[in-house]
XYZ file of C-alpha atoms in Angstrom:
693
model
C -13.637 -47.939 -15.399
C -14.475 -46.806 -19.018
C -15.768 -49.552 -20.849
C -14.084 -51.094 -23.818
C -15.252 -49.789 -27.103
C -14.849 -51.697 -30.525
C -15.506 -49.626 -33.244
C -14.082 -51.980 -35.892
C -17.933 -52.314 -37.401
C -17.580 -48.548 -38.246
C -15.490 -48.936 -41.176
C -16.548 -50.485 -44.462
C -15.199 -53.949 -44.811
C -12.759 -54.714 -47.422
C -14.029 -55.821 -50.797
C -13.396 -59.600 -51.430
C -11.155 -60.166 -54.252
C -11.451 -62.957 -56.828
C -14.600 -64.450 -58.921
C -16.652 -66.891 -57.179
C -16.139 -70.401 -58.789
C -18.645 -73.335 -58.954
C -16.965 -76.679 -58.949
C -19.134 -79.536 -60.429
C -18.427 -83.056 -59.273
C -19.352 -85.977 -61.504
C -19.336 -88.590 -58.580
C -23.093 -88.511 -57.169
C -21.823 -89.299 -53.864
C -20.464 -85.404 -53.510
C -22.698 -82.352 -53.195
C -21.993 -79.194 -55.044
C -19.923 -76.748 -53.287
C -19.896 -73.006 -53.952
C -16.608 -71.037 -53.174
C -16.439 -67.291 -52.794
C -12.729 -67.016 -52.892
C -9.435 -69.283 -53.658
C -8.991 -69.833 -49.947
C -12.386 -69.765 -48.791
C -12.168 -73.591 -48.384
C -9.201 -73.699 -46.373
C -10.488 -71.139 -43.649
C -10.903 -72.712 -40.262
C -14.288 -73.380 -39.111
C -16.181 -70.839 -36.694
C -15.589 -71.827 -33.266
C -19.527 -70.562 -32.246
C -20.539 -73.811 -34.327
C -19.293 -75.943 -31.752
C -20.459 -74.016 -28.593
C -23.724 -75.313 -26.776
C -26.656 -73.321 -25.668
C -24.961 -72.629 -21.916
C -22.010 -71.191 -23.591
C -23.913 -68.987 -25.862
C -26.026 -67.849 -23.087
C -22.991 -66.763 -21.214
C -21.409 -64.950 -24.024
C -24.619 -63.169 -24.694
C -24.849 -62.033 -20.953
C -21.261 -60.818 -20.813
C -21.909 -58.933 -24.138
C -25.141 -57.526 -22.439
C -23.057 -56.526 -19.473
C -20.383 -54.643 -21.485
C -23.337 -52.880 -23.187
C -24.870 -51.715 -20.017
C -21.711 -50.646 -18.665
C -20.854 -48.457 -21.752
C -24.194 -46.940 -21.380
C -23.988 -46.236 -17.727
C -20.613 -44.523 -18.477
C -21.790 -42.234 -21.450
C -24.887 -41.517 -19.082
C -22.680 -40.470 -16.029
C -20.541 -38.557 -18.501
C -23.593 -36.975 -19.750
C -24.884 -36.066 -16.359
C -21.662 -34.520 -15.269
C -21.506 -32.385 -18.297
C -25.178 -31.449 -17.596
C -24.104 -30.513 -13.787
C -21.292 -28.428 -14.773
C -23.432 -26.545 -17.376
C -26.356 -25.996 -14.585
C -23.579 -24.898 -12.114
C -21.780 -22.619 -14.253
C -24.535 -21.146 -16.177
C -27.734 -21.660 -14.736
C -27.167 -21.437 -10.735
C -23.590 -19.490 -11.186
C -22.163 -21.375 -8.063
C -18.812 -20.403 -7.058
C -19.319 -17.017 -9.163
C -18.890 -13.632 -7.335
C -19.818 -11.131 -10.204
C -20.108 -7.535 -9.864
C -22.903 -5.821 -12.056
C -20.420 -3.323 -13.563
C -17.773 -5.969 -14.666
C -20.695 -7.944 -16.055
C -21.842 -5.103 -18.067
C -18.427 -4.483 -19.582
C -18.184 -7.913 -20.151
C -21.461 -9.064 -21.492
C -20.175 -8.671 -25.054
C -17.510 -11.275 -24.478
C -19.556 -13.719 -22.793
C -22.003 -13.606 -25.622
C -19.154 -14.289 -28.220
C -17.704 -17.004 -26.085
C -21.268 -18.610 -25.834
C -21.977 -18.155 -29.579
C -18.628 -19.513 -30.642
C -19.042 -22.505 -28.092
C -22.580 -23.423 -29.559
C -21.462 -23.200 -33.083
C -18.321 -25.316 -32.628
C -20.435 -28.107 -30.905
C -23.465 -27.732 -33.636
C -21.116 -28.316 -36.214
C -19.060 -31.142 -34.512
C -22.688 -32.993 -33.985
C -22.859 -32.594 -37.814
C -19.584 -33.672 -38.606
C -20.154 -36.821 -36.306
C -23.347 -37.716 -38.216
C -22.075 -37.146 -41.454
C -19.065 -39.595 -40.958
C -21.608 -42.350 -39.304
C -23.693 -42.016 -42.371
C -20.747 -42.344 -44.813
C -20.695 -38.965 -46.178
C -16.946 -38.461 -46.049
C -16.454 -39.241 -49.798
C -14.331 -36.029 -49.958
C -11.373 -37.683 -48.305
C -10.712 -39.913 -51.202
C -9.421 -37.854 -54.175
C -9.976 -40.291 -56.635
C -13.744 -40.610 -56.097
C -16.199 -39.015 -58.196
C -17.973 -35.914 -56.331
C -21.438 -36.431 -57.150
C -23.880 -33.516 -57.470
C -26.538 -32.264 -55.278
C -29.329 -33.821 -57.171
C -27.611 -37.406 -56.623
C -28.209 -37.331 -53.211
C -30.971 -38.802 -51.634
C -32.442 -37.053 -48.396
C -31.908 -33.341 -46.918
C -29.354 -33.878 -44.867
C -27.223 -35.025 -47.555
C -27.909 -31.704 -49.647
C -27.054 -29.825 -46.171
C -24.111 -31.447 -45.729
C -22.879 -30.808 -49.462
C -23.903 -27.325 -49.076
C -21.576 -27.008 -46.176
C -18.834 -28.239 -47.719
C -19.046 -25.777 -50.386
C -19.774 -22.994 -47.856
C -16.681 -24.109 -45.811
C -14.426 -24.160 -48.713
C -15.603 -21.265 -50.594
C -16.319 -18.906 -47.654
C -14.850 -19.906 -43.918
C -11.529 -21.640 -45.341
C -10.219 -18.183 -47.299
C -10.513 -15.752 -44.232
C -8.767 -18.366 -41.910
C -6.206 -19.221 -44.297
C -5.333 -15.254 -44.861
C -5.349 -14.592 -41.152
C -3.081 -17.699 -40.611
C -0.490 -16.266 -43.243
C -0.645 -12.940 -41.608
C 0.257 -14.467 -38.069
C 2.931 -16.829 -39.526
C 4.593 -13.669 -41.118
C 4.452 -12.135 -37.570
C 5.580 -15.501 -36.229
C 8.640 -15.653 -38.414
C 9.462 -11.759 -37.602
C 9.375 -12.594 -33.949
C 11.538 -15.649 -34.468
C 14.297 -13.677 -36.034
C 14.043 -11.101 -33.572
C 14.906 -13.947 -30.923
C 17.306 -15.588 -33.189
C 19.335 -12.274 -33.705
C 19.246 -11.740 -29.664
C 20.610 -15.295 -29.218
C 23.427 -14.572 -31.837
C 24.288 -11.474 -29.848
C 24.230 -13.701 -26.753
C 26.618 -16.121 -28.291
C 28.810 -13.325 -29.482
C 29.155 -11.847 -25.960
C 30.078 -15.223 -24.663
C 32.638 -15.920 -27.192
C 34.381 -12.357 -27.072
C 33.944 -12.332 -23.130
C 32.242 -8.715 -23.362
C 31.127 -7.544 -19.921
C 31.012 -4.120 -17.847
C 34.412 -3.868 -16.111
C 35.396 -1.731 -13.164
C 38.420 0.472 -13.999
C 41.075 0.586 -11.393
C 40.390 -0.210 -7.808
C 37.253 2.018 -6.814
C 38.250 1.837 -2.702
C 41.806 2.501 -2.116
C 42.007 1.022 1.434
C 40.562 -2.259 2.770
C 39.732 -0.147 5.871
C 36.226 0.765 5.664
C 35.972 3.470 8.099
C 39.337 4.954 7.287
C 38.552 5.402 3.666
C 34.909 6.627 3.936
C 35.455 9.417 1.334
C 35.635 6.877 -1.320
C 32.127 5.500 -0.484
C 29.220 7.423 -2.048
C 26.011 8.079 -0.052
C 23.832 4.942 -0.603
C 19.843 4.714 0.161
C 18.539 1.410 0.079
C 14.574 0.715 -0.304
C 12.627 -2.346 0.557
C 9.067 -1.500 -0.629
C 6.736 -4.492 0.772
C 2.779 -4.953 1.408
C 1.538 -7.822 3.557
C 4.995 -9.780 3.143
C 4.760 -12.048 6.345
C 6.662 -14.861 4.523
C 9.653 -13.159 3.563
C 10.121 -9.860 5.387
C 12.558 -11.211 8.003
C 15.096 -12.578 5.501
C 14.812 -9.575 3.007
C 15.530 -7.058 5.857
C 18.195 -9.294 7.351
C 20.170 -9.727 4.160
C 20.009 -5.956 3.317
C 21.119 -4.978 6.907
C 24.342 -7.162 6.177
C 25.385 -5.249 3.181
C 29.055 -4.571 3.370
C 29.085 -0.449 3.566
C 29.962 1.900 5.824
C 27.046 2.332 8.373
C 27.446 6.432 8.177
C 27.065 6.040 4.239
C 24.039 3.762 4.172
C 20.425 4.517 5.094
C 17.770 1.403 4.922
C 14.063 2.357 4.433
C 11.724 -0.240 5.126
C 8.545 1.129 2.937
C 5.608 -1.049 4.577
C 2.155 -0.669 2.962
C 0.464 -3.462 4.749
C -3.185 -3.186 5.896
C -2.701 -6.105 8.358
C -1.812 -4.602 11.913
C -0.118 -8.169 13.026
C 2.227 -7.814 9.832
C 3.089 -4.067 10.853
C 3.984 -5.124 14.239
C 6.331 -7.978 13.424
C 7.976 -5.740 10.426
C 8.447 -3.057 13.063
C 10.009 -5.505 15.629
C 12.392 -6.552 12.801
C 13.503 -3.006 12.115
C 13.804 -2.187 15.798
C 15.942 -5.312 16.292
C 18.522 -4.077 13.711
C 18.319 -0.479 14.653
C 19.796 -1.842 18.214
C 22.400 -3.430 16.448
C 23.575 -0.197 15.066
C 22.279 -0.175 11.594
C 20.736 2.877 10.125
C 17.310 1.901 9.096
C 14.014 3.657 9.575
C 10.451 2.307 9.002
C 7.956 4.115 7.099
C 4.250 3.007 6.777
C 1.393 5.101 4.401
C -2.018 5.036 6.022
C -3.644 5.343 2.241
C -2.217 2.979 -0.246
C -2.312 5.038 -3.320
C -0.366 4.398 -6.530
C 0.762 0.864 -5.181
C 4.313 0.374 -5.526
C 4.848 3.505 -7.367
C 3.319 5.705 -4.852
C 5.277 3.802 -2.221
C 8.434 4.656 -3.545
C 7.448 8.317 -4.801
C 6.486 8.844 -1.046
C 9.855 7.588 0.333
C 11.969 9.877 -2.209
C 9.980 12.848 -1.014
C 11.514 12.880 2.337
C 14.344 15.695 3.195
C 16.841 13.304 4.325
C 17.025 11.943 0.533
C 18.842 15.039 -0.597
C 21.919 13.904 0.791
C 22.126 10.504 -0.842
C 23.651 10.021 -4.436
C 22.373 6.732 -5.391
C 19.275 4.371 -4.419
C 19.153 0.699 -4.476
C 15.585 -1.181 -4.774
C 14.826 -4.668 -3.239
C 11.424 -6.214 -3.326
C 10.702 -8.279 -0.271
C 11.657 -11.474 -1.260
C 15.047 -10.437 -2.484
C 18.055 -11.291 -0.532
C 21.467 -9.333 -1.735
C 24.977 -10.557 -1.210
C 26.990 -8.475 1.311
C 29.279 -7.311 -1.565
C 26.294 -6.362 -3.640
C 26.879 -2.578 -3.408
C 30.480 -2.874 -3.977
C 29.827 -4.799 -7.326
C 27.342 -2.193 -8.696
C 28.241 1.395 -7.283
C 31.683 1.301 -8.547
C 30.431 1.215 -12.236
C 28.821 4.917 -11.652
C 32.677 6.174 -10.944
C 33.612 8.569 -13.887
C 30.524 7.546 -15.872
C 28.213 11.010 -15.398
C 25.983 9.389 -18.042
C 25.174 5.951 -16.235
C 21.979 6.008 -14.790
C 21.016 2.414 -13.693
C 22.756 -0.810 -12.961
C 20.768 -3.496 -13.147
C 21.795 -7.100 -11.506
C 20.208 -10.692 -12.481
C 17.947 -12.575 -10.518
C 18.355 -16.294 -9.304
C 15.841 -18.349 -7.823
C 15.850 -20.244 -4.641
C 12.709 -22.376 -5.569
C 13.380 -22.949 -9.385
C 13.163 -26.771 -8.899
C 9.868 -26.816 -6.492
C 7.553 -28.025 -8.993
C 6.872 -27.930 -13.045
C 5.411 -24.447 -12.897
C 8.841 -22.890 -11.220
C 10.872 -24.926 -13.543
C 9.069 -23.593 -17.009
C 9.320 -19.943 -15.174
C 12.969 -20.510 -15.047
C 13.377 -21.246 -18.487
C 11.633 -17.851 -19.355
C 13.368 -15.789 -16.928
C 16.795 -17.086 -17.527
C 16.372 -16.060 -21.295
C 15.024 -12.775 -20.360
C 18.240 -12.041 -18.323
C 20.778 -13.932 -20.047
C 19.975 -12.923 -23.520
C 17.506 -10.153 -23.773
C 18.854 -7.724 -20.919
C 22.501 -8.583 -21.500
C 22.391 -8.126 -25.163
C 20.143 -4.900 -25.123
C 22.645 -3.689 -22.187
C 25.868 -4.369 -24.123
C 24.543 -3.097 -27.406
C 22.365 -0.711 -26.809
C 22.849 0.427 -23.160
C 18.930 0.308 -22.631
C 16.759 -2.267 -21.203
C 13.323 -2.454 -19.114
C 14.108 -2.137 -15.442
C 13.192 -5.025 -13.553
C 11.774 -3.085 -10.682
C 14.173 -4.496 -8.152
C 17.835 -5.427 -7.731
C 19.021 -2.362 -9.271
C 20.957 0.961 -8.301
C 19.912 3.947 -9.674
C 21.437 7.369 -9.675
C 19.131 9.592 -7.934
C 19.916 12.616 -10.361
C 18.816 10.391 -13.252
C 15.171 9.400 -11.284
C 14.742 13.337 -10.818
C 15.372 14.512 -14.247
C 13.156 11.816 -15.479
C 10.174 12.909 -13.605
C 10.495 10.546 -10.666
C 7.785 7.806 -9.794
C 4.672 8.119 -11.559
C 1.585 6.048 -10.578
C 0.172 5.963 -14.153
C 0.701 2.313 -14.824
C 1.153 -1.099 -12.958
C 4.982 -1.073 -14.403
C 6.322 1.767 -12.901
C 9.905 0.238 -13.468
C 9.185 0.120 -17.012
C 7.973 3.677 -17.045
C 10.921 5.313 -15.237
C 13.349 3.267 -17.793
C 11.657 4.546 -20.869
C 11.617 8.081 -19.662
C 15.348 8.087 -18.541
C 16.379 6.621 -21.678
C 14.546 9.485 -23.565
C 16.374 11.825 -21.168
C 19.841 10.410 -22.602
C 20.746 8.096 -19.410
C 22.411 4.944 -20.307
C 22.194 1.581 -18.455
C 24.388 -1.341 -17.497
C 23.290 -5.091 -17.028
C 25.516 -7.308 -15.018
C 24.797 -10.697 -15.538
C 27.393 -11.862 -13.129
C 26.015 -9.960 -10.213
C 23.084 -12.279 -9.105
C 20.344 -11.546 -6.181
C 18.629 -14.389 -4.800
C 14.687 -14.171 -5.044
C 12.009 -16.818 -5.680
C 9.238 -17.194 -8.590
C 5.561 -17.930 -7.551
C 4.749 -21.316 -6.548
C 1.226 -21.458 -7.365
C -0.443 -20.817 -10.861
C -2.907 -18.545 -9.282
C -0.111 -16.114 -8.231
C 1.812 -16.568 -11.661
C -1.287 -15.735 -13.651
C -1.969 -12.597 -11.853
C 1.682 -11.580 -12.046
C 1.646 -12.183 -15.587
C -1.497 -10.263 -16.187
C 0.135 -7.219 -14.435
C 3.511 -7.705 -16.495
C 1.551 -7.719 -19.834
C -1.237 -5.389 -19.440
C 1.030 -2.447 -17.902
C 3.161 -2.105 -20.738
C 0.321 -1.746 -23.376
C -0.887 1.082 -20.984
C 2.237 2.545 -20.962
C 2.907 2.181 -24.663
C -0.569 4.355 -25.211
C 1.248 7.162 -22.454
C 4.588 7.050 -23.973
C 4.094 7.281 -27.696
C 3.914 10.973 -28.093
C 6.806 11.606 -25.852
C 8.575 8.986 -27.584
C 7.934 10.761 -31.206
C 8.494 14.116 -30.035
C 11.645 13.366 -28.208
C 15.158 14.448 -29.231
C 16.786 11.039 -29.275
C 18.324 9.338 -32.436
C 15.502 7.846 -34.961
C 16.844 4.416 -34.676
C 16.533 4.527 -31.159
C 12.861 5.620 -31.591
C 12.445 2.677 -33.815
C 13.930 0.682 -31.313
C 11.403 1.400 -28.627
C 8.233 1.533 -30.754
C 8.941 -1.219 -33.251
C 10.884 -3.757 -30.985
C 10.689 -2.851 -27.352
C 6.857 -2.248 -27.367
C 5.065 -3.631 -30.655
C 6.863 -6.761 -31.388
C 7.945 -7.978 -27.847
C 4.824 -6.643 -25.902
C 1.965 -6.613 -28.411
C 2.819 -8.934 -31.455
C 4.017 -11.923 -29.375
C 1.046 -12.769 -27.339
C -1.460 -11.759 -30.350
C 0.231 -14.218 -32.913
C 0.678 -16.770 -30.357
C -2.899 -16.703 -29.300
C -4.493 -16.226 -32.666
C -2.240 -19.066 -34.507
C -2.119 -21.592 -31.837
C -5.178 -21.210 -29.835
C -7.383 -20.248 -32.536
C -6.783 -21.172 -35.912
C -4.787 -24.447 -35.026
C -8.152 -25.941 -33.275
C -10.054 -24.367 -36.030
C -8.422 -26.669 -38.532
C -9.972 -29.686 -36.771
C -13.330 -28.044 -38.512
C -12.017 -26.666 -41.608
C -9.385 -29.014 -43.114
C -9.199 -26.780 -45.975
C -7.214 -24.242 -43.990
C -4.513 -26.484 -43.003
C -1.252 -24.846 -41.373
C 1.936 -25.781 -42.812
C 3.749 -28.850 -41.110
C 6.576 -26.545 -40.221
C 4.721 -23.826 -38.455
C 3.206 -26.526 -36.297
C 6.553 -28.567 -35.423
C 9.738 -27.226 -36.687
C 9.905 -23.609 -35.755
C 8.236 -23.796 -32.195
C 10.681 -26.513 -31.323
C 13.664 -24.827 -32.819
C 12.698 -21.578 -30.755
C 11.646 -23.452 -27.585
C 15.388 -25.199 -27.979
C 17.203 -21.465 -28.256
C 14.695 -20.580 -25.374
C 15.736 -23.320 -22.877
C 19.641 -22.789 -23.817
C 20.415 -20.367 -21.015
C 18.843 -23.175 -18.602
C 20.208 -26.437 -20.020
C 19.266 -28.592 -17.073
C 15.516 -27.853 -17.922
C 15.881 -29.386 -21.608
C 13.734 -32.540 -20.490
C 11.145 -29.897 -19.993
C 11.067 -28.896 -23.486
C 7.675 -30.242 -24.516
C 5.751 -29.162 -21.396
C 7.342 -25.727 -21.801
C 6.102 -25.433 -25.446
C 2.376 -26.174 -24.573
C 2.721 -23.975 -21.342
C 3.509 -20.984 -23.397
C 0.875 -21.530 -25.757
C -1.830 -21.937 -23.222
C -0.672 -19.011 -21.267
C -0.759 -16.917 -24.219
C -4.518 -16.722 -23.661
C -3.997 -14.912 -20.281
C -1.126 -12.886 -22.040
C -3.589 -11.764 -24.794
C -6.382 -10.772 -22.408
C -3.942 -8.897 -20.138
C -2.556 -7.019 -23.200
C -6.025 -6.208 -24.625
C -7.029 -4.923 -21.294
C -4.072 -2.677 -21.135
C -4.234 -1.344 -24.618
C -7.836 -0.466 -24.417
C -7.515 0.631 -20.837
C -10.269 -2.040 -19.581
C -11.041 -2.282 -15.799
C -8.490 -5.084 -14.991
C -5.521 -2.824 -16.583
C -4.964 -0.926 -13.363
C -5.281 -3.900 -11.128
C -2.264 -4.605 -8.677
C -2.282 -8.110 -6.507
C 0.750 -8.657 -4.679
C 2.239 -11.757 -5.691
C 2.088 -14.518 -3.051
C 5.640 -15.918 -1.635
C 6.481 -18.893 0.083
C 9.378 -17.606 1.863
C 11.948 -20.003 0.434
C 15.588 -19.483 1.716
C 18.765 -20.812 0.567
C 20.794 -23.226 2.859
C 23.051 -20.435 3.892
C 19.996 -18.498 5.292
C 18.840 -21.615 7.114
C 22.051 -21.897 9.090
C 21.964 -18.303 9.697
C 18.372 -18.561 11.170
C 19.384 -21.409 13.283
C 22.416 -19.575 14.597
C 20.225 -16.735 15.300
C 17.995 -18.891 17.129
C 20.449 -20.503 19.361
C 21.632 -16.870 20.282
C 18.293 -15.975 21.032
C 17.970 -18.852 23.575
C 21.330 -17.871 25.232
C 20.023 -14.147 25.696
C 16.697 -15.577 27.180
C 18.700 -17.502 29.787
C 20.585 -14.729 30.514
C 17.553 -12.788 31.123
C 16.247 -14.830 33.683
C 17.890 -12.565 36.372
C 16.156 -9.731 35.100
C 13.548 -7.669 37.026
C 10.088 -8.696 36.894
C 8.783 -5.679 34.738
C 11.446 -6.677 31.913
C 10.190 -10.339 32.346
C 6.593 -9.070 31.940
C 7.427 -7.091 28.861
C 9.236 -10.100 27.165
C 6.326 -12.350 27.788
C 3.894 -9.660 26.407
C 6.050 -9.624 23.290
C 6.257 -13.460 22.921
C 2.376 -13.453 23.465
C 1.477 -11.206 20.806
C 4.086 -12.973 18.357
C 2.140 -16.427 19.153
C -1.123 -14.687 18.759
C -0.239 -13.308 15.237
C -2.165 -15.553 12.754
C 0.210 -17.949 10.969
C 0.197 -17.993 7.122
C -2.493 -20.262 5.626
C -0.826 -22.823 3.058
C -2.779 -22.673 0.212
C -3.427 -25.555 -2.152
C -2.450 -25.151 -5.985
C -5.677 -25.029 -7.879
C -5.942 -26.892 -11.240
C -7.247 -24.678 -14.062
C -9.088 -26.879 -16.263
C -9.035 -24.354 -19.106
C -5.352 -24.127 -19.391
C -4.926 -27.728 -19.038
C -7.692 -28.670 -21.464
C -6.233 -26.035 -23.812
C -3.015 -27.682 -23.931
C -4.281 -31.035 -24.709
C -6.324 -29.356 -27.343
C -3.415 -27.943 -28.969
C -1.583 -31.016 -28.990
C -4.374 -32.974 -30.267
C -4.755 -30.380 -33.092
C -1.220 -30.620 -33.964
C -1.185 -34.622 -34.012
C -4.234 -34.507 -35.894
C -2.413 -32.318 -38.402
C 0.158 -34.584 -38.520
C -2.084 -37.613 -39.164
C -4.364 -35.941 -41.521
C -2.708 -37.331 -44.473
C -3.522 -40.778 -43.049
C -7.298 -40.078 -43.071
C -7.323 -40.426 -39.135
C -9.781 -37.556 -38.308
C -12.961 -39.061 -36.726
C -11.739 -39.827 -33.260
C -9.605 -36.334 -33.189
C -12.975 -34.622 -33.871
C -14.517 -36.469 -30.864
C -11.945 -35.309 -28.526
C -12.148 -31.789 -29.861
C -15.731 -31.491 -28.930
C -15.021 -32.650 -25.432
C -12.156 -30.279 -24.898
C -14.015 -27.311 -26.626
C -17.036 -28.103 -24.254
C -14.628 -28.233 -21.072
C -12.757 -24.971 -22.228
C -15.872 -22.958 -22.922
C -17.554 -23.823 -19.551
C -14.442 -22.991 -17.609
C -13.575 -19.870 -19.493
C -17.266 -18.312 -19.070
C -17.036 -19.179 -15.353
C -13.805 -17.829 -14.799
C -14.504 -14.711 -16.635
C -17.626 -14.098 -14.738
C -15.723 -14.637 -11.503
């Protein structure tokens, strides 16, 4: 238990008011009494005067026990900090670091260490100055003495530090904060315009509609000439948890079997997973579904290379459209009937994108916060850009492409980790239009662990910057309208992909904590409170059930800006991690209908096994062999969610800095400096250890 600390003696006592009065009595039986104040004679007698020696001894022992407990608590805390430093920096435990990465990141580590040491040194000096009573600058009515009025070297150093801080440190921070605030307002205005566009779409009930009845007859086989040839691709890599439900959902699409081909594009390097996927494909193939299994021996280009390899097959030329579903997506049976008819009588249409909906959005706090961001992305960004601009970034899945648009735009390229955005930009430059269907939803899942989510966000924010470097010359030299070029460069790439993580990281993760040390560079109250809360309120409107999580969402977005900014820098300057693709771990969540269907399939399997009891010995031996191989396949290991102290501590640091800014007018500063020092220490240690791992 942490000891109780009493800091009341640290503040100067209130000055006693009144003039001492001397009362002289003429009666010699009375003594002379000196009264300090008018009420001094009526104060109660101190209780300690009536205590005996034993009581005084017990009181002293109790105070000694508290003092020892306080010293022991501080000693254990100090020892734990030293142990963390020893583990992280000296012995480098839990750190697997390649020499190449160390060479590239040596400058970054040096800057972080220098910043950490400088911050802690300044903090210690501030604490000493406060304890010595040098905080005279807090009261503007006091006279600021000259350097010669001070006695001692530390007084002179502290006054020099105050002048240097006010004249040389605060102005650059203030200028940088004004620049970031301007970017913050521009990005907030963009969010506001998108939200107003969404309200207008809702008010006018604007949405893409299918003209007429695209299918003349309910008889699917009899009207097959009305159904175009559709290719469905399911790219996956080591997707043990979700392969079965995704293949099952795609195989149940309501489309003529002779007009549909399903490609399972497996890049798995685990032989047991490949066997399971092959068995699932064979099962549906025996049921009459036109499905094929493809596996690459060399996984070059990640998902883009997988799709490019599949599109090079000769039989693909017979198909007009291609639908893409990632391994965790479960489309409804009528998905193709709701999307493909939009291409009819619309030769300029290249892409129809459906919305995502999540089966595990209420699993934990992380999934709830992700649901807020993704709901705003689809409900506002994608829908508004699709209605007013006919362009948006392809989400990589749950969409239908016209194969001609893919071929004319150069096909899938392996140059970035955001191949979906790459093909969308190139198709837009070639004049193809996009449609977003907000009312067509496809089930999927969001990452449930912070580790998987952070790696996903790193890929999503490093890829666009790398793509921007590659596409900028093509955008400038393209033949599209000037306003479309401006939209691509200024809004699509710069404002929403580069400026957003830059100002968020700089303003809320650097400048705001620095105001704890440099009070002269104070941020305006509306920048800290009003605008972020208002913008968070707008972001949370598409997911109204998540409104109680608005405060964690605000802190979560600010702390995630560290990861996003790091990813943005690595993609912009093509650092080693810019072309890093880590498959997002899935949990294999299913909806209630999927669980019922799974139970029904299991019951049918049991019935089939009972019927097969009369089979021959060779068939039984084959069935037993299949069963043994399935049982021998290693089960997925359930991973425990890691607690990332850097992000959690930074969230509390930002909250503390905000509260300190609100209470600065009341003079409450010292305790937040103490907390600032502890948080800076933990953030720095964990950041160094994480970057080195």
